């Protein structure tokens, strides 16, 4: 099997055969450290000491090739010549990655080869979280902290083997000990990550706190407010979220003042406590939720900010950019005292979108962040993050290339890449294939690659390391905005399924993750799709089922007649899911891989949910027609609706008795299970009530709990 990720330069000749053992490992390097020791231990586990085995020599190298991008830090040169293996590198991570490549090659190693390898993207990340960067721990299957922790350690080994070095672990907010045992668990996790060269990222706000409007236990941190004097004085307004065309500036008192050092220091204190307690060393720092930056945001600043930063310009040092630069300098300086390797990744205002941001808006974002980074004193610890951006709409220039001109200190991407819990919940999304449009980024964290998307992790590993030299598949990526978006959207929607991605690469990824037999079956499961490219669904909380975590409580409420128009489309989706889930489940029968049990169970629970949804929608339509057109109800209607209530409640009881309880306050991978079955029972009950009282909207309804951002 070919290695993942594909090495940057790989020439080989002669026959390939398995490397069955090593005779000796010679360490011609001064000192090793834990990372290299771990790599050697992993190699020794796989390859016994045999008298006729190969000799591996580790050497420091001054080869000029190490001047290439990221080569000195993470690159290596690995050569094999008739039983003599040489691994040359400059830094521990280079040696480690060379050893990881050798581990993969050992299965089938050419007689002679030369590999020169380095990553194009310095920090290459996947997300644990199901709800994009907002939270829900995907490895929490509701079977307890030790089991989740074990799965997360498998994730870290996957990262090590396939050269991913960033895990977005948790969100949103910096409250430590957010459940009993959290700090200690995170500390163990980050310790394992550190040895593997993996940064652990957590997300929260630097100001704004919009998500705190979602209610209890969604935002995991303190909501800071502007107060004069801080912390007990009167609330006051300063800058806030400005999201045109909405003319309002929102959240203006939510910790947004950039001139109050006492407020900033209090935020630093919460972050510091979190970092020290958990060992997390990378912060995804949302500052408000403004994807664009425009003058009204800055013109809304308070009197004190006006005095300190009198310039109304977004880009001036004594204006908006200077104020943000000073804020990040203070954050970084404050945190570095306790956590020397801390990396801050600010997101917004002005992270920009591929589609929504016009060229003019993007230019403002680029100019603003260019100015912020220019004014900063400690810019080496800050990497501003943008969304996936691709081409300018009019002149088709690649926006990441443009950012590279404006922000030479480095920038990154939170790549909402499909399967992200916001736009889609497809389980296999090879969208990282477009990384070459973003190759000037220093950091890319894909908003996918969760516990249920492990093959996607390896797609990300392949293309974030080597964006355009894959041995499996290289997309012919259109060089203009319109054609590119058509290509990209087809990849996201999984309607475009190149054989290179869905065939050999998916197959290889699954075999590496689960072994030959189970891997082949899981590759089939991740390929299953419906007539309109629906996928099997493993979690009750899912964009695919209109049951995403954000904004929607129940997709088709009986007391909201506007839902009616969506019924046919939703019924079709639920019915299709039952078919696809049944097919996927039957394929998984007999698969012994540790993930398979939960995947099977997830498919069964979602099937049950979707069957009930189909019955509920049918009842909804009949009752609605009775109310609107006087179409008589069939005999037995009430009994059939009663049965929906009873079946939903009975299944809910069964789920409760199954004993799965998430430690994640947001519910982990079993999020919304109880809630959705309850909502079906409740809404079916409302239909009965309406029919019995002859009132389309029944009285005595529960208050709606629609989640609002603010
Ligand atoms: Zn202010």
XYZ file of C-alpha atoms and ligand atoms in Angstrom:
711
model
C 0.000 0.000 0.000
C 1.107 3.525 -0.751
C 2.030 5.678 2.239
C -0.380 8.370 3.493
C 0.456 11.199 3.170
C 2.256 10.772 -0.134
C 5.911 11.832 0.327
C 6.869 14.991 -1.553
C 9.649 13.311 -3.491
C 9.791 9.553 -3.725
C 11.900 7.632 -6.198
C 12.309 3.889 -5.948
C 13.458 0.886 -7.904
C 13.738 -2.835 -7.589
C 11.225 -5.285 -6.171
C 9.147 -4.464 -3.130
C 8.939 -6.863 -0.235
C 8.003 -6.569 3.437
C 10.679 -5.478 5.852
C 10.527 -8.225 8.423
C 13.022 -6.983 10.967
C 15.835 -4.663 11.914
C 19.317 -5.784 12.833
C 20.368 -2.567 14.464
C 19.383 1.062 14.948
C 22.396 3.392 15.019
C 21.863 6.759 16.600
C 24.398 9.103 15.047
C 22.565 12.108 16.476
C 23.415 13.997 19.667
C 20.265 13.587 21.729
C 16.871 12.169 21.039
C 14.121 13.284 23.412
C 10.738 11.711 24.012
C 9.310 12.164 20.527
C 12.091 10.291 18.744
C 12.094 7.636 21.491
C 8.383 7.090 20.910
C 8.925 6.789 17.162
C 11.666 4.221 17.695
C 9.478 2.299 20.150
C 6.631 2.194 17.618
C 9.080 0.916 14.997
C 10.477 -1.757 17.325
C 6.921 -2.882 18.176
C 6.271 -3.478 14.498
C 9.680 -4.880 13.541
C 11.549 -7.483 15.588
C 15.321 -7.528 15.965
C 16.560 -10.087 13.438
C 20.167 -10.941 12.600
C 19.547 -10.628 8.851
C 17.394 -7.478 9.167
C 18.201 -4.032 7.864
C 20.391 -1.499 9.616
C 18.781 1.877 10.264
C 20.997 4.882 10.927
C 19.707 8.227 12.156
C 21.914 11.152 11.171
C 21.731 14.926 11.435
C 21.877 16.487 8.025
C 23.049 19.784 6.603
C 21.635 18.992 3.175
C 20.572 22.197 1.413
C 17.164 20.613 0.836
C 16.277 21.406 4.458
C 16.009 25.084 3.517
C 12.645 24.318 1.843
C 9.405 25.370 3.538
C 8.874 23.554 6.853
C 11.675 21.092 6.015
C 14.038 22.013 8.850
C 11.286 21.628 11.444
C 9.401 18.594 10.161
C 11.168 17.306 7.075
C 13.367 14.253 6.617
C 15.302 12.330 4.008
C 14.870 8.572 4.165
C 16.903 6.297 1.924
C 17.127 2.553 1.470
C 19.874 0.772 -0.378
C 20.079 -2.978 -0.123
C 19.422 -3.375 3.579
C 20.884 -0.039 4.640
C 18.347 2.516 5.790
C 19.378 6.088 6.525
C 17.117 8.667 8.111
C 18.402 12.231 7.995
C 16.685 15.209 9.610
C 17.324 18.415 11.482
C 14.738 18.366 14.273
C 13.014 15.698 16.392
C 9.751 15.997 14.426
C 11.634 15.327 11.200
C 13.101 12.114 12.624
C 9.721 11.139 14.036
C 7.917 11.629 10.723
C 10.660 9.729 8.914
C 10.143 6.820 11.316
C 6.377 6.984 10.725
C 6.924 6.763 6.967
C 9.218 3.787 7.475
C 6.496 2.098 9.549
C 4.087 2.323 6.621
C 6.690 1.334 4.023
C 7.802 -1.690 6.038
C 4.722 -3.570 4.810
C 5.964 -3.369 1.254
C 9.381 -1.793 0.846
C 11.218 -1.171 -2.440
C 14.757 -2.508 -2.700
C 16.138 0.989 -3.099
C 14.430 4.284 -2.569
C 15.015 7.942 -1.758
C 12.343 10.001 -0.004
C 12.661 13.717 0.579
C 9.642 14.814 2.504
C 8.266 17.899 4.206
C 4.813 19.371 4.827
C 3.480 22.287 2.823
C 1.173 23.372 5.656
C 2.995 23.736 8.953
C 0.027 23.014 11.268
C -2.413 20.398 9.995
C -5.533 19.897 12.033
C -8.721 17.915 12.476
C -11.628 18.488 14.837
C -12.874 16.337 17.645
C -15.974 18.494 17.825
C -19.165 17.653 15.922
C -20.670 21.117 15.897
C -17.804 22.653 13.916
C -15.688 24.795 16.188
C -18.543 25.345 18.653
C -18.369 22.107 20.586
C -19.779 18.583 21.147
C -17.067 16.029 21.819
C -17.379 13.400 19.126
C -15.323 10.771 20.962
C -17.773 10.782 23.852
C -19.984 7.803 23.019
C -21.692 7.941 26.403
C -19.748 4.981 27.755
C -17.679 6.886 30.263
C -14.551 8.968 30.439
C -12.014 6.093 30.299
C -13.531 4.771 27.063
C -13.547 8.233 25.491
C -9.988 8.749 26.579
C -8.926 5.482 24.994
C -10.468 6.495 21.686
C -8.765 9.873 21.887
C -5.413 8.190 22.413
C -6.096 6.204 19.228
C -6.766 9.542 17.512
C -3.381 10.820 18.660
C -1.680 7.738 17.272
C -3.505 8.319 14.000
C -2.214 11.902 14.034
C 1.326 10.649 14.656
C 1.275 7.991 11.952
C -0.279 10.211 9.306
C 1.496 13.421 10.271
C -1.392 15.515 11.530
C -0.184 17.877 14.236
C -3.202 19.820 15.445
C -6.362 18.614 17.145
C -9.208 20.971 17.832
C -10.193 19.314 21.068
C -12.945 21.247 22.725
C -15.072 24.379 22.765
C -16.551 26.859 23.391
C -15.142 28.924 26.226
C -12.332 28.588 28.695
C -14.011 27.199 31.779
C -11.757 24.545 33.240
C -13.138 21.474 35.044
C -16.295 21.797 32.945
C -17.223 18.320 34.106
C -15.756 16.339 37.006
C -12.356 15.037 35.979
C -12.110 17.306 32.926
C -8.834 19.001 33.813
C -6.989 15.795 34.641
C -8.353 14.077 31.543
C -7.335 16.968 29.306
C -3.902 17.061 30.905
C -3.348 13.378 30.126
C -4.555 13.979 26.579
C -2.335 17.009 25.994
C 0.675 15.173 27.462
C 0.202 12.359 24.932
C -0.305 14.949 22.194
C 2.848 16.869 23.046
C 5.073 13.799 22.682
C 3.539 13.246 19.249
C 4.209 16.843 18.223
C 0.486 17.602 18.211
C -0.836 20.965 19.296
C -4.151 20.882 21.137
C -6.515 23.708 20.329
C -9.562 24.872 22.241
C -12.043 27.488 21.153
C -13.597 30.385 23.010
C -14.277 34.066 22.849
C -11.956 36.996 23.330
C -15.032 39.230 23.337
C -18.641 39.176 22.203
C -19.844 35.904 23.785
C -22.754 35.566 21.341
C -23.073 31.862 21.958
C -23.863 32.493 25.612
C -27.371 33.286 24.370
C -27.836 29.572 23.704
C -28.544 28.986 27.350
C -27.089 26.952 30.118
C -24.090 24.784 29.482
C -23.637 25.661 25.842
C -21.071 28.375 26.320
C -18.330 27.069 28.614
C -16.898 30.143 30.143
C -17.318 33.450 31.786
C -19.264 36.147 29.948
C -17.243 39.319 30.405
C -19.024 42.675 30.332
C -17.801 46.240 29.877
C -18.123 48.007 33.218
C -16.891 51.367 34.404
C -15.143 51.037 36.756
C -14.302 47.389 36.129
C -15.514 44.976 37.455
C -18.431 46.355 39.464
C -19.383 49.655 37.819
C -22.099 50.496 35.335
C -22.434 48.580 32.062
C -21.398 50.546 29.006
C -21.386 50.045 25.245
C -18.300 49.900 23.061
C -17.696 48.123 19.729
C -19.800 45.099 18.789
C -20.801 42.571 16.172
C -21.720 44.296 12.946
C -23.077 41.978 10.355
C -24.486 43.828 7.342
C -27.121 44.043 5.974
C -28.350 43.947 9.592
C -27.802 47.588 10.641
C -27.565 46.772 14.355
C -24.345 46.577 16.263
C -24.869 43.750 18.705
C -23.353 42.721 21.993
C -21.765 46.118 22.561
C -21.416 45.652 26.318
C -20.097 42.083 26.080
C -16.456 42.524 26.977
C -15.743 44.369 23.750
C -13.848 47.392 25.060
C -10.214 47.351 23.936
C -9.114 50.162 26.256
C -9.859 48.587 29.619
C -6.743 46.726 30.711
C -8.435 45.426 33.859
C -11.073 43.747 31.679
C -8.422 42.281 29.370
C -6.402 41.042 32.342
C -9.472 39.303 33.739
C -9.921 37.492 30.416
C -6.237 36.567 30.464
C -6.717 35.148 33.914
C -9.510 32.802 32.799
C -7.493 31.692 29.754
C -4.365 31.172 31.839
C -6.201 29.010 34.345
C -7.654 26.938 31.532
C -4.298 26.481 29.796
C -2.492 25.559 32.992
C -5.180 23.159 34.146
C -5.555 21.359 30.817
C -2.200 21.646 29.061
C -3.941 23.081 25.991
C -1.477 25.379 24.217
C -3.420 26.745 21.241
C -6.412 29.067 21.420
C -8.999 29.599 18.719
C -10.135 33.019 19.802
C -13.373 34.291 18.373
C -13.643 38.004 18.817
C -17.274 38.697 18.216
C -19.021 36.860 15.395
C -18.421 39.388 12.635
C -17.263 37.682 9.462
C -16.657 41.073 7.856
C -15.155 44.272 9.140
C -16.710 47.633 8.399
C -16.405 51.158 9.756
C -19.656 51.185 11.815
C -18.158 48.543 14.127
C -15.307 50.871 15.032
C -17.350 54.076 15.017
C -19.391 52.515 17.844
C -16.422 52.587 20.253
C -16.732 54.140 23.699
C -15.383 57.495 24.858
C -12.342 55.930 26.486
C -11.467 54.081 23.259
C -11.918 57.327 21.333
C -9.387 59.025 23.574
C -6.847 56.231 23.355
C -7.480 55.451 19.679
C -8.767 58.700 18.142
C -8.465 57.635 14.504
C -11.735 56.499 12.865
C -9.791 54.395 10.344
C -10.020 50.611 10.537
C -6.383 50.364 9.486
C -4.575 53.017 11.553
C -2.215 52.374 14.428
C -4.136 54.926 16.495
C -7.352 53.409 15.128
C -9.054 50.014 15.048
C -6.107 47.857 13.880
C -3.802 49.400 16.490
C -6.356 48.738 19.226
C -6.657 45.056 18.263
C -2.869 44.732 17.939
C -2.398 46.084 21.459
C -5.083 43.714 22.742
C -3.360 40.645 21.252
C 0.042 41.814 22.443
C -1.321 42.091 25.966
C -3.036 38.668 25.759
C 0.042 36.969 24.405
C 2.447 38.617 26.820
C 0.172 37.770 29.740
C -0.264 34.131 28.723
C 3.331 33.505 27.703
C 4.535 34.086 31.258
C 2.749 30.871 32.227
C 2.592 28.991 28.921
C 5.689 29.834 26.858
C 4.604 27.911 23.742
C 1.081 29.323 23.626
C -0.271 30.087 20.162
C -3.224 32.427 19.740
C -5.373 32.141 16.645
C -7.750 35.100 16.497
C -10.853 34.722 14.359
C -12.909 37.808 13.482
C -13.818 40.485 13.010
C -13.186 39.979 9.330
C -12.499 36.289 8.767
C -14.300 36.484 5.406
C -16.074 33.738 3.454
C -15.437 32.284 0.043
C -18.855 33.167 -1.319
C -20.430 35.792 0.910
C -17.447 38.139 0.939
C -17.278 40.311 -2.137
C -13.830 41.240 -3.383
C -14.242 44.660 -1.806
C -15.172 43.205 1.566
C -12.358 40.680 1.420
C -9.946 43.506 0.633
C -11.060 45.305 3.803
C -10.527 42.154 5.869
C -7.100 41.615 4.336
C -6.045 45.198 4.857
C -7.311 45.194 8.443
C -5.487 42.008 9.446
C -2.369 43.072 7.582
C -2.356 46.246 9.685
C -3.095 44.410 12.969
C -0.194 42.029 12.433
C 2.123 44.835 11.344
C 1.455 46.799 14.551
C 1.840 43.782 16.843
C 5.061 43.373 18.791
C 4.856 39.610 19.427
C 3.386 38.455 16.165
C 5.314 35.170 16.263
C 2.742 33.802 18.734
C -0.341 34.861 16.797
C -1.806 33.300 13.653
C -5.027 34.981 12.533
C -7.519 32.550 11.055
C -9.763 33.090 8.076
C -12.435 30.887 6.645
C -11.852 28.898 3.454
C -11.502 31.608 0.832
C -10.397 30.374 -2.621
C -10.648 32.874 -5.509
C -11.549 36.504 -5.781
C -14.870 36.767 -7.536
C -13.856 39.240 -10.234
C -10.143 38.923 -10.965
C -9.906 35.260 -9.825
C -6.777 35.828 -7.749
C -6.355 33.280 -4.999
C -7.233 35.053 -1.781
C -4.760 33.077 0.321
C -1.975 34.206 -2.009
C -3.164 37.764 -1.439
C -3.168 37.252 2.333
C 0.369 35.959 2.058
C 1.411 39.307 0.619
C -0.283 41.229 3.433
C 0.492 38.996 6.417
C 4.055 37.701 5.983
C 4.152 36.538 9.617
C 1.641 33.814 8.781
C -2.085 33.172 8.799
C -4.350 30.177 8.793
C -7.727 28.719 7.957
C -10.639 27.308 9.830
C -11.716 25.245 6.868
C -15.450 24.590 6.985
C -14.967 21.657 4.812
C -18.238 19.757 4.766
C -19.016 17.169 7.393
C -18.630 20.093 9.744
C -21.943 20.118 11.585
C -22.900 23.496 10.148
C -23.203 23.024 6.407
C -23.354 19.275 6.203
C -22.864 16.115 8.171
C -21.576 13.885 5.429
C -19.311 11.317 7.020
C -16.803 11.022 4.222
C -15.853 14.382 2.711
C -12.595 14.534 0.761
C -12.743 18.330 0.507
C -9.110 18.683 1.600
C -8.329 17.869 -2.044
C -8.566 21.642 -2.682
C -5.808 22.473 -0.183
C -3.554 23.644 -2.976
C -5.715 26.772 -3.276
C -4.785 27.492 0.353
C -1.187 26.333 0.398
C 0.142 29.672 1.584
C -1.592 29.084 4.932
C 0.599 28.235 7.886
C -2.204 26.472 9.704
C -5.309 24.707 8.440
C -7.750 23.159 10.831
C -10.442 21.243 8.979
C -13.844 21.516 10.619
C -14.295 17.777 10.236
C -12.432 14.552 10.930
C -14.435 13.599 14.005
C -14.640 10.196 15.686
C -17.243 9.182 13.104
C -15.217 10.477 10.149
C -11.905 8.710 10.577
C -11.283 8.139 6.846
C -11.756 11.891 6.363
C -8.915 12.411 8.853
C -6.611 10.600 6.452
C -7.868 12.648 3.481
C -6.946 15.755 5.444
C -3.573 14.220 6.320
C -2.876 13.461 2.657
C -3.636 16.882 1.207
C -2.590 19.172 4.044
C 0.877 17.614 3.916
C 1.130 17.325 0.159
C -1.499 19.490 -1.564
C -0.624 18.730 -5.179
C 1.550 15.648 -5.352
C -0.756 12.885 -4.196
C -0.001 9.408 -5.484
C -3.742 8.724 -5.284
C -5.554 11.653 -6.853
C -4.804 15.224 -7.849
C -7.782 17.294 -8.820
C -7.647 19.404 -11.931
C -8.712 22.439 -9.945
C -10.364 25.236 -11.955
C -8.467 28.516 -11.807
C -11.494 30.783 -11.703
C -14.096 31.465 -9.050
C -17.203 30.260 -10.872
C -15.865 26.945 -12.126
C -13.983 26.325 -8.913
C -17.080 26.765 -6.750
C -19.015 24.383 -8.977
C -16.242 21.804 -8.568
C -15.902 22.417 -4.842
C -19.627 22.297 -4.118
C -19.882 19.021 -5.997
C -17.099 17.585 -3.795
C -18.899 18.832 -0.667
C -22.254 17.504 -1.807
C -20.457 14.228 -2.671
C -22.041 14.295 -6.126
C -18.580 14.412 -7.701
C -16.895 11.196 -6.648
C -13.545 10.783 -8.388
C -12.336 7.203 -8.386
C -8.979 8.285 -6.987
C -10.636 9.617 -3.841
C -13.514 7.203 -3.380
C -11.595 4.202 -4.654
C -7.944 3.669 -3.822
C -7.469 6.475 -1.294
C -10.589 5.704 0.744
C -9.794 1.998 0.539
C -6.194 2.534 1.648
C -7.287 4.865 4.459
C -9.804 2.347 5.803
C -7.371 -0.580 5.573
C -4.771 1.413 7.466
C -7.288 2.388 10.136
C -9.039 -0.952 10.565
C -6.978 -3.630 8.885
C -7.619 -5.354 5.547
C -10.859 -7.202 6.275
C -12.769 -4.684 8.387
C -11.230 -1.808 6.451
C -12.654 -3.055 3.152
C -16.140 -3.241 4.703
C -15.880 0.204 6.294
C -14.744 1.689 2.970
C -17.971 0.322 1.471
C -20.019 1.799 4.307
C -18.456 5.230 3.807
C -19.244 4.978 0.088
C -22.944 4.210 0.493
C -25.164 6.959 -0.835
C -28.757 7.512 -1.806
C -30.335 8.614 -5.064
C -29.713 12.257 -4.185
C -26.363 11.530 -2.570
C -27.717 11.228 0.926
C -25.459 9.303 3.282
C -26.121 6.911 6.144
C -26.392 8.890 9.383
C -24.767 7.812 12.643
C -25.891 10.576 14.992
C -29.323 11.873 15.936
C -27.967 15.408 15.986
C -27.214 15.984 12.311
C -27.481 18.597 9.604
C -28.548 15.801 7.258
C -31.685 15.241 9.356
C -32.391 18.940 9.994
C -31.619 18.257 13.651
C -28.365 20.179 13.911
C -27.375 21.599 17.258
C -27.862 25.203 16.323
C -31.020 27.164 15.672
C -33.407 24.242 15.229
C -35.089 22.560 18.169
C -37.472 20.387 16.204
C -37.592 20.624 12.467
C -41.353 20.223 11.947
C -43.295 21.535 14.884
C -47.031 20.936 14.780
C -47.672 24.365 16.282
C -45.755 26.045 13.457
C -47.898 25.593 10.317
C -45.142 27.090 8.149
C -43.379 23.737 8.537
C -45.985 22.143 6.268
C -44.344 23.165 3.037
C -41.200 21.219 3.965
C -42.998 17.966 4.740
C -42.592 16.166 1.386
C -38.875 16.899 1.180
C -38.280 15.918 4.788
C -40.327 12.775 4.571
C -38.267 11.696 1.572
C -35.042 12.343 3.460
C -36.131 10.401 6.533
C -37.381 7.489 4.461
C -34.116 7.422 2.503
C -32.116 7.444 5.723
C -33.923 4.352 6.941
C -32.943 2.560 3.739
C -29.328 3.729 3.802
C -28.865 3.063 7.500
C -30.267 -0.422 7.130
C -27.876 -1.119 4.252
C -24.905 0.245 6.191
C -25.837 -1.725 9.284
C -26.121 -4.989 7.480
C -22.687 -4.452 5.939
C -21.208 -3.751 9.360
C -22.569 -7.020 10.725
C -19.623 -9.114 11.827
C -17.077 -6.275 11.774
C -15.077 -6.499 14.976
C -13.177 -3.167 14.813
C -13.709 -1.207 18.048
C -15.580 1.597 16.262
C -18.069 -0.730 14.595
C -20.298 -1.370 17.599
C -21.077 2.297 18.119
C -21.507 2.891 14.395
C -24.030 0.025 14.244
C -25.866 1.324 17.265
C -25.914 4.875 15.902
C -27.371 3.607 12.622
C -30.079 1.710 14.524
C -31.052 4.654 16.719
C -31.212 7.019 13.750
C -33.269 4.467 11.773
C -35.737 4.300 14.618
C -35.895 8.088 14.780
C -36.444 8.397 11.043
C -39.171 5.746 10.980
C -41.005 7.652 13.687
C -40.474 10.897 11.786
C -42.055 9.391 8.678
C -45.082 8.267 10.708
C -45.261 11.666 12.405
C -45.102 13.516 9.061
C -47.899 11.351 7.650
C -50.046 12.123 10.693
C -49.132 15.806 10.416
C -50.271 15.955 6.791
C -53.550 14.218 7.463
C -54.345 16.409 10.440
C -53.318 19.549 8.552
C -55.576 18.621 5.619
C -58.435 18.043 8.006
C -57.964 21.522 9.424
C -57.349 23.372 6.175
C -59.529 21.488 3.665
C -61.868 19.479 5.837
C -60.532 16.188 4.461
C -61.999 13.614 6.837
C -59.590 11.720 9.048
C -59.247 8.025 8.368
C -60.694 5.626 10.877
C -58.036 4.721 13.406
C -56.240 8.029 12.970
C -56.209 8.830 16.670
C -54.953 5.337 17.520
C -52.131 5.609 15.016
C -51.030 8.987 16.417
C -51.310 7.632 19.936
C -49.027 4.797 18.825
C -46.416 7.321 17.626
C -46.452 8.932 21.075
C -46.205 5.560 22.805
C -43.475 4.216 20.524
C -41.380 7.368 20.810
C -41.678 7.328 24.572
C -40.948 3.610 24.772
C -37.826 4.036 22.646
C -36.754 6.992 24.733
C -37.072 4.782 27.790
C -35.022 2.070 26.096
C -32.299 4.599 25.317
C -32.261 5.748 28.932
C -31.965 2.138 30.083
C -29.092 1.469 27.707
C -26.997 3.384 30.213
C -25.198 5.688 27.802
C -24.551 9.018 29.499
C -22.258 11.625 28.028
C -19.651 13.304 30.190
C -19.581 16.164 27.658
C -22.119 18.756 28.844
C -23.241 19.153 25.206
C -24.051 15.467 24.928
C -21.147 14.011 22.937
C -21.922 11.755 19.986
C -25.269 10.849 21.595
C -26.335 14.510 21.695
C -30.067 15.163 21.256
C -31.045 11.471 21.332
C -33.345 11.863 24.305
C -34.497 15.298 23.162
C -35.544 14.246 19.656
C -37.582 11.218 20.731
C -39.205 13.408 23.357
C -40.015 16.047 20.749
C -41.629 13.488 18.454
C -43.800 12.227 21.311
C -44.658 15.764 22.341
C -45.508 17.022 18.859
C -47.558 13.931 18.018
C -49.360 14.539 21.309
C -50.099 18.093 20.159
C -51.701 16.738 16.972
C -53.995 14.580 19.087
C -54.832 17.544 21.278
C -55.639 19.692 18.244
C -57.892 17.057 16.724
C -59.712 16.530 19.996
C -60.199 20.221 20.788
C -60.662 21.291 17.169
C -57.999 23.966 17.593
C -55.192 23.987 14.990
C -52.785 25.541 17.502
C -53.432 23.879 20.845
C -53.387 25.772 24.091
C -51.116 24.814 26.987
C -48.056 24.362 24.854
C -44.567 24.077 26.249
C -42.507 27.205 25.761
C -40.367 26.978 22.656
C -36.662 26.639 23.300
C -35.304 27.772 19.945
C -31.615 28.435 20.379
C -30.646 31.984 19.593
C -27.116 33.181 19.182
C -27.738 36.247 21.332
Zn -14.044 50.998 24.604
